[in-house]
mmCIF file with all atom_site columns, C-alpha atoms in Angstrom:
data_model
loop_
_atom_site.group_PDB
_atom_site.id
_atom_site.type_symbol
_atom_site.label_atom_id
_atom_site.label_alt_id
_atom_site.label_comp_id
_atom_site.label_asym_id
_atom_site.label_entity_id
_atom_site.label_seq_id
_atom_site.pdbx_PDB_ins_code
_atom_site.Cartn_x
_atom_site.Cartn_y
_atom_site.Cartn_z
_atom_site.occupancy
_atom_site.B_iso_or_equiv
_atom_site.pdbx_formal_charge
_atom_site.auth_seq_id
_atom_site.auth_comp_id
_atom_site.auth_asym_id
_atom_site.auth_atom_id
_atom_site.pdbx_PDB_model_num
ATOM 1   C CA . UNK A 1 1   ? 25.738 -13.465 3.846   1.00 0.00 ? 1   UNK A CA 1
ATOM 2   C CA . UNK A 1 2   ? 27.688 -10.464 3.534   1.00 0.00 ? 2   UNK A CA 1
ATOM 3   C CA . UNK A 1 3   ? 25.761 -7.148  1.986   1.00 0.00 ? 3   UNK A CA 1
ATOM 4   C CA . UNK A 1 4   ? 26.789 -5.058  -0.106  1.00 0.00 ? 4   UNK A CA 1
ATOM 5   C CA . UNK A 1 5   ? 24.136 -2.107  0.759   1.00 0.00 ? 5   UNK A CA 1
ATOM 6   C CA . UNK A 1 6   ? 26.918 0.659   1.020   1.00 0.00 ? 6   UNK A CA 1
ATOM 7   C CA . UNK A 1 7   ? 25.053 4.067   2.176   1.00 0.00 ? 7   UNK A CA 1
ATOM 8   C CA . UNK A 1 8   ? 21.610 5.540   2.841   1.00 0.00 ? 8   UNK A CA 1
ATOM 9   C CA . UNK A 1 9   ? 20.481 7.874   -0.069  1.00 0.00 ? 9   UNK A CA 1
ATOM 10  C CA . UNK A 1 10  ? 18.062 8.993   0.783   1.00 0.00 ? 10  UNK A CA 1
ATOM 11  C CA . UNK A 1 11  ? 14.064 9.541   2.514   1.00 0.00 ? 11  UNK A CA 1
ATOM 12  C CA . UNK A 1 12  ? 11.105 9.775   0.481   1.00 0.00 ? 12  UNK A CA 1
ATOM 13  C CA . UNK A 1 13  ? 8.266  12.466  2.020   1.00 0.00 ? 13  UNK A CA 1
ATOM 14  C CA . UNK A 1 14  ? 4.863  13.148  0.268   1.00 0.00 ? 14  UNK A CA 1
ATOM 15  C CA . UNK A 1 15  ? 3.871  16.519  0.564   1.00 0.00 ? 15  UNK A CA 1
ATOM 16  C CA . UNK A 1 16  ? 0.797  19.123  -0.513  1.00 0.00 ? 16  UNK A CA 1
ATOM 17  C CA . UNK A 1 17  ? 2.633  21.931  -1.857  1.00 0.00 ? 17  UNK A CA 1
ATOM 18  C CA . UNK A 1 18  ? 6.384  21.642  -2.846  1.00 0.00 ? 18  UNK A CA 1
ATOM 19  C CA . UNK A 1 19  ? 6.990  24.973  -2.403  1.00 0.00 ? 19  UNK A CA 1
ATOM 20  C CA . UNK A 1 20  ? 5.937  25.452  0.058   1.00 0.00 ? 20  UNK A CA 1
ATOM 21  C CA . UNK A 1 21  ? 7.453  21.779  1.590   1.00 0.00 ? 21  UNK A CA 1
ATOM 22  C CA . UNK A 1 22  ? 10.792 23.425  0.117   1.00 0.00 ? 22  UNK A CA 1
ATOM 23  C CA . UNK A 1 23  ? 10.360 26.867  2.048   1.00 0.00 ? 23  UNK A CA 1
ATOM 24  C CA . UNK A 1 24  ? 9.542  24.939  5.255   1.00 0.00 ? 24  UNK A CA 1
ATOM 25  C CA . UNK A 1 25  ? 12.436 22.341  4.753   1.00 0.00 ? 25  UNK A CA 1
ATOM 26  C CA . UNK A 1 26  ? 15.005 25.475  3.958   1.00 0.00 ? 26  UNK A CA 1
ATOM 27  C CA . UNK A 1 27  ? 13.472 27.928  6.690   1.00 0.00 ? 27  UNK A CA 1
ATOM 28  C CA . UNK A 1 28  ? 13.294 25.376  9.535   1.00 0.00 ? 28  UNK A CA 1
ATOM 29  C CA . UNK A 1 29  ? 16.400 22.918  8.757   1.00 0.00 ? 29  UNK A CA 1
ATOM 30  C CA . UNK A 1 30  ? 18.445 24.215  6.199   1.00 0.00 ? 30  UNK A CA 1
ATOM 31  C CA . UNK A 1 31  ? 17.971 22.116  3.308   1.00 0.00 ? 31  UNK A CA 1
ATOM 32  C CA . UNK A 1 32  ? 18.647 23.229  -0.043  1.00 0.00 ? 32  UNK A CA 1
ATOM 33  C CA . UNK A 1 33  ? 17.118 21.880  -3.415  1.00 0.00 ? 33  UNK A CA 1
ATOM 34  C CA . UNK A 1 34  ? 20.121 19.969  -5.273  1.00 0.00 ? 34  UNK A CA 1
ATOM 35  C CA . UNK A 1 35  ? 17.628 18.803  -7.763  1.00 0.00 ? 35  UNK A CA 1
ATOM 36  C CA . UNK A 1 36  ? 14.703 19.036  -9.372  1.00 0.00 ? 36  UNK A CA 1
ATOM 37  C CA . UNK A 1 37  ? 13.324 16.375  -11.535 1.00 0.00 ? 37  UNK A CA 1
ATOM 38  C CA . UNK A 1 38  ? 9.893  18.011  -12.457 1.00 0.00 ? 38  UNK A CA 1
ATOM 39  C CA . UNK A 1 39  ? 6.800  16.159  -13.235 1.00 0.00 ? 39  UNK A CA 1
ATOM 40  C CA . UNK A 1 40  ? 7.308  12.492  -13.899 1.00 0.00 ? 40  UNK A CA 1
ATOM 41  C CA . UNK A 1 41  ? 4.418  11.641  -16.115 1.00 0.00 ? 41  UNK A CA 1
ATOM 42  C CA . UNK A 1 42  ? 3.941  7.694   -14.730 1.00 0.00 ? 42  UNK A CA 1
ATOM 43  C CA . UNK A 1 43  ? 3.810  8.925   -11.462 1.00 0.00 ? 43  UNK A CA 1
ATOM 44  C CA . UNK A 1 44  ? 1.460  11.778  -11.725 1.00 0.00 ? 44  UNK A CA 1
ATOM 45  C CA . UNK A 1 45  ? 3.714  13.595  -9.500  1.00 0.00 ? 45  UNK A CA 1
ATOM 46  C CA . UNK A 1 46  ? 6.331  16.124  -8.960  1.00 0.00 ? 46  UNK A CA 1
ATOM 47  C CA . UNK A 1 47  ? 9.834  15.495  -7.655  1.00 0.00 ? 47  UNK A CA 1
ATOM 48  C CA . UNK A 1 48  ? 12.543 17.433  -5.506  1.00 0.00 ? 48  UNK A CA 1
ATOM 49  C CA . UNK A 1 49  ? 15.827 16.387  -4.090  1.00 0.00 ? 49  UNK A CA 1
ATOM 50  C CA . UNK A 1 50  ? 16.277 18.521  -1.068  1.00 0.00 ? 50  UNK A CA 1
ATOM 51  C CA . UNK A 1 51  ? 19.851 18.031  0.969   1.00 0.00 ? 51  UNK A CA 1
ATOM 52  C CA . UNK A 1 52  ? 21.335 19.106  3.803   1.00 0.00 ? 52  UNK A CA 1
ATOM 53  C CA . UNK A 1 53  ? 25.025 17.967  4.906   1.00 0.00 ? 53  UNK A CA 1
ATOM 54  C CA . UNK A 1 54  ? 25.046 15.437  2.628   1.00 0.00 ? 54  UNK A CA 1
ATOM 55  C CA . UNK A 1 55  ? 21.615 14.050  3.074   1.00 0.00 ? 55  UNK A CA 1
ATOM 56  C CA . UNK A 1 56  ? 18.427 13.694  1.258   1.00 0.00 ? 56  UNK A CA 1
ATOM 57  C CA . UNK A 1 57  ? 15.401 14.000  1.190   1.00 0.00 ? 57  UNK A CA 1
ATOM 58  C CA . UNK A 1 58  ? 12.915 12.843  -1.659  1.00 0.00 ? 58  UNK A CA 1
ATOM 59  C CA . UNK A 1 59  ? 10.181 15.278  -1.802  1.00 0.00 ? 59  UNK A CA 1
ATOM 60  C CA . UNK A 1 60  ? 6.546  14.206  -4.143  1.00 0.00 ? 60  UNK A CA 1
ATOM 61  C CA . UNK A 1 61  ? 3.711  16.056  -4.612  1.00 0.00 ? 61  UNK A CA 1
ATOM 62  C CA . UNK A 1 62  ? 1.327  14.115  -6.279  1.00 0.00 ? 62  UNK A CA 1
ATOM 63  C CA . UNK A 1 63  ? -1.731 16.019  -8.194  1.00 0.00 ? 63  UNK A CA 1
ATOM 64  C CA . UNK A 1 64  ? -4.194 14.108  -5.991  1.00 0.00 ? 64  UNK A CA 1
ATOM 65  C CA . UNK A 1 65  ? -2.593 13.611  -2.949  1.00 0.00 ? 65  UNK A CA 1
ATOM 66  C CA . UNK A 1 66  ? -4.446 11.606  -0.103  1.00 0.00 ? 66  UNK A CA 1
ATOM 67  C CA . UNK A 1 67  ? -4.794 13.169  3.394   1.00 0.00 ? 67  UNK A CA 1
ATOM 68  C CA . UNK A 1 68  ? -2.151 11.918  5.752   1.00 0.00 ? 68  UNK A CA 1
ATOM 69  C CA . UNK A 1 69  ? -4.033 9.738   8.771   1.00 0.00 ? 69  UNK A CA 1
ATOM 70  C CA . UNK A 1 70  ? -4.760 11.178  11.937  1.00 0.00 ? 70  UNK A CA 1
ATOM 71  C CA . UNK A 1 71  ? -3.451 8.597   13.910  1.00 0.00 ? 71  UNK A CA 1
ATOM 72  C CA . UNK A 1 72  ? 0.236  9.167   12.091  1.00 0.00 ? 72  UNK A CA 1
ATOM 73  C CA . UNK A 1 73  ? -0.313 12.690  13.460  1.00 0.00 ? 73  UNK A CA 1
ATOM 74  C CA . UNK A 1 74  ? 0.845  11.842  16.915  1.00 0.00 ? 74  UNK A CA 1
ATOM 75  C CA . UNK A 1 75  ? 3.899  10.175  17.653  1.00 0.00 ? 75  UNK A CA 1
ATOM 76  C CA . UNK A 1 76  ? 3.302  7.449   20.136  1.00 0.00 ? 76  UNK A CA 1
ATOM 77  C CA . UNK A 1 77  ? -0.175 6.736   18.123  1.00 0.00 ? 77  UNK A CA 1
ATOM 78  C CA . UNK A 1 78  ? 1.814  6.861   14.601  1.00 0.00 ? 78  UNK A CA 1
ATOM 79  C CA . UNK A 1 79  ? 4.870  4.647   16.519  1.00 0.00 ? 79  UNK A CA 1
ATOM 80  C CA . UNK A 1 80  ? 1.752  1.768   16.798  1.00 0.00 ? 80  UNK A CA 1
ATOM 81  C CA . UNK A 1 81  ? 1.035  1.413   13.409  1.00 0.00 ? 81  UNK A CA 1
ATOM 82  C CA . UNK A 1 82  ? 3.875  -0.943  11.559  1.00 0.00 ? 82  UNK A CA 1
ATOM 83  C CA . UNK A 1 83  ? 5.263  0.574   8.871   1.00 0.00 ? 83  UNK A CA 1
ATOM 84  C CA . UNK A 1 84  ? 8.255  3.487   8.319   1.00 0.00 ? 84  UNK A CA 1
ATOM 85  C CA . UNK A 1 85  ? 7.713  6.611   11.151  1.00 0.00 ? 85  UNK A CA 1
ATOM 86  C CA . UNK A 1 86  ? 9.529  9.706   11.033  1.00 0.00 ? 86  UNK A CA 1
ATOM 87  C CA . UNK A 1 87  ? 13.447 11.411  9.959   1.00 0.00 ? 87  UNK A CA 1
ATOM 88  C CA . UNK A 1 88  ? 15.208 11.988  13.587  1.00 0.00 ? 88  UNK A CA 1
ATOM 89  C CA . UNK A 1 89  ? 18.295 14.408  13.486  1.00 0.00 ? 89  UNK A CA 1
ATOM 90  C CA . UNK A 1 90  ? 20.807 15.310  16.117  1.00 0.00 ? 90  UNK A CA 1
ATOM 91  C CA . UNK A 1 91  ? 20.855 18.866  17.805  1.00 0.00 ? 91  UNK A CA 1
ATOM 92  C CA . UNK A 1 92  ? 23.503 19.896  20.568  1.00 0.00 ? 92  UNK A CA 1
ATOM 93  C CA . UNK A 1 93  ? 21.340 23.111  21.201  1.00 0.00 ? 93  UNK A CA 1
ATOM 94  C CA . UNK A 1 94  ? 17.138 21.565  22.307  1.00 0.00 ? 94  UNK A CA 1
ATOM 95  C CA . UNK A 1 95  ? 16.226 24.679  23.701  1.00 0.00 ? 95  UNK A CA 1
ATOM 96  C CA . UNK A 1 96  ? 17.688 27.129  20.600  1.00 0.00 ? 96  UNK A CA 1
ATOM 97  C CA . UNK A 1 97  ? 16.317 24.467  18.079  1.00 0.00 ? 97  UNK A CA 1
ATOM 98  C CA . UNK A 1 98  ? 13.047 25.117  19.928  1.00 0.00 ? 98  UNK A CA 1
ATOM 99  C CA . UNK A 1 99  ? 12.572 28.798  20.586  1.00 0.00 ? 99  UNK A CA 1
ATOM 100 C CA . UNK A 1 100 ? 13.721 29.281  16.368  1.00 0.00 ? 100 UNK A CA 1
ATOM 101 C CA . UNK A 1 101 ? 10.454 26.657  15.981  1.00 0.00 ? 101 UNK A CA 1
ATOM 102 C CA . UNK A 1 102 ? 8.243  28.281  18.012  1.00 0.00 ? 102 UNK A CA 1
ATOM 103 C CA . UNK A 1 103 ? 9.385  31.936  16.575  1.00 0.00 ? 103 UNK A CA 1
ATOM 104 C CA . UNK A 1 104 ? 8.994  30.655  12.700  1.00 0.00 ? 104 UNK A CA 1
ATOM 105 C CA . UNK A 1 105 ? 4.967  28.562  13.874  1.00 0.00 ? 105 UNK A CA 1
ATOM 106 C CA . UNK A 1 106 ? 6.401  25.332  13.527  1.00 0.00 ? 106 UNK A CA 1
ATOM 107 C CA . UNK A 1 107 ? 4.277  22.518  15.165  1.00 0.00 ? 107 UNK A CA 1
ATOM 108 C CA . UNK A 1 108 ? 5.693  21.384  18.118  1.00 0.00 ? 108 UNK A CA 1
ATOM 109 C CA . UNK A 1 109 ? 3.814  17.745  18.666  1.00 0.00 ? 109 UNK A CA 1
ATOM 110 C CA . UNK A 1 110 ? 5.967  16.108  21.316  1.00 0.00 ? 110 UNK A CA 1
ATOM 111 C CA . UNK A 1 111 ? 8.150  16.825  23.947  1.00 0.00 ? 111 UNK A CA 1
ATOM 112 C CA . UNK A 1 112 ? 9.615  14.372  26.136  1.00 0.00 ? 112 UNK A CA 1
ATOM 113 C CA . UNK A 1 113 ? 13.076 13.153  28.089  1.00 0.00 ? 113 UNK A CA 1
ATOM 114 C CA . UNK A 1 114 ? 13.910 9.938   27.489  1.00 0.00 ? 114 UNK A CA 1
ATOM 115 C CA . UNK A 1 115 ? 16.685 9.302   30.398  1.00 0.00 ? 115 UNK A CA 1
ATOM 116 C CA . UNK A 1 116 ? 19.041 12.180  30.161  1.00 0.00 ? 116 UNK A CA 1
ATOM 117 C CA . UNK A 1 117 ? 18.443 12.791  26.319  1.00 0.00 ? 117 UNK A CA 1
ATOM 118 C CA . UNK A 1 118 ? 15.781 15.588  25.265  1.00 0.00 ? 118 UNK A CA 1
ATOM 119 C CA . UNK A 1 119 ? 13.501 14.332  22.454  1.00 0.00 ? 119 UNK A CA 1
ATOM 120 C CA . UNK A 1 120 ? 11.216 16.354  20.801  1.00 0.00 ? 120 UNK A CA 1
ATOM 121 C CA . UNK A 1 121 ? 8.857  16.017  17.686  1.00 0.00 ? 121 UNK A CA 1
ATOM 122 C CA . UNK A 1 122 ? 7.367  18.384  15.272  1.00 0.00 ? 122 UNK A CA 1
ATOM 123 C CA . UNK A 1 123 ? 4.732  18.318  12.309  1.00 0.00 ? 123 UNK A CA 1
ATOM 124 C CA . UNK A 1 124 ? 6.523  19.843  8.940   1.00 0.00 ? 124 UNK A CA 1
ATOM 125 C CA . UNK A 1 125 ? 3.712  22.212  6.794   1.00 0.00 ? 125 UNK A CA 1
ATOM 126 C CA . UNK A 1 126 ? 2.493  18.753  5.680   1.00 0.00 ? 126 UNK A CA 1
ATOM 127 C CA . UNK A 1 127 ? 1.943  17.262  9.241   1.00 0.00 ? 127 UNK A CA 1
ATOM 128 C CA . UNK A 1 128 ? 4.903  14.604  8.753   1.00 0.00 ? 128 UNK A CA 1
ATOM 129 C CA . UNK A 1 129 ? 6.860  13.880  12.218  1.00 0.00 ? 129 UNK A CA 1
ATOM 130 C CA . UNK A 1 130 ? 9.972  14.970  12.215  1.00 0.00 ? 130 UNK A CA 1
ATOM 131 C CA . UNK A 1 131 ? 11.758 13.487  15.212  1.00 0.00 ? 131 UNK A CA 1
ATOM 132 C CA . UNK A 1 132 ? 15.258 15.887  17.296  1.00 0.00 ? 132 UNK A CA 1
ATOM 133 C CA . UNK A 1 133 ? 16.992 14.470  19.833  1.00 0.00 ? 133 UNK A CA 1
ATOM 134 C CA . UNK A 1 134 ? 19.884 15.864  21.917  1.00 0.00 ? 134 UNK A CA 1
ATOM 135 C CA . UNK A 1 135 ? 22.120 13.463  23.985  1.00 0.00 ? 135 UNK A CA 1
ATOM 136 C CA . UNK A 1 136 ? 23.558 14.195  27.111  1.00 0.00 ? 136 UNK A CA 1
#
């Protein structure tokens, strides 16, 4: 069977607070909102379309938003449970990715090298995983 799935869109993150989601997501990574749908009625729930080079990200803040696990709060815990995980992006620069995290409060959940390739994870202002990972 041949598909005909052409591109990714985008990934879908629950959050608390969508501004303040937005501020983190802008602050720490450089997204920008490209749009804003407002409150969608049969969802209960805002919407915000946050991009950066060319991806997106689907952000909801529902009015009664459940608590996020504590077992998806650390990665190789959360990487145990089946189900979707975490956004990874590239960075040629770990260590100036890093010391900008740990200058704006960010998180930091995970560090690890996995051969010759630094990983590291952090929590966004919602405690999602966001994954980084810089090949050698």
């Amino acid at each position: 069977m041949e598909s005909n799935v052409k591109r990714v869109l985008h990934t879908g993150i629950s959050v608390y607070n969508m501004e303040e989601s937005i501020e983190w997501y802008r602050k720490n990574l450089g997204f920008q909102v490209v749009k804003d749908d407002g409150y969608c009625p049969p969802l209960k729930a805002k919407i915000v379309f946050i991009e950066k080079d060319e991806y997106q990200i689907e952000l909801f803040e529902y009015e009664e938003p459940k608590k996020i696990p504590e077992d998806r709060l650390t990665p190789n815990t959360d990487l145990q449970t089946v189900g979707t995980k975490h956004v990874a992006f590239a960075t040629d620069d770990m260590d100036a990715l890093k010391a900008g995290f740990v200058e704006n409060g960010v998180d930091i959940a995970h560090e690890v090298r996995m051969g010759n390739d630094a990983v590291m994870f952090v929590r966004d202002c919602n405690g999602v995983l966001i994954e980084f990972i810089q090949e050698k």
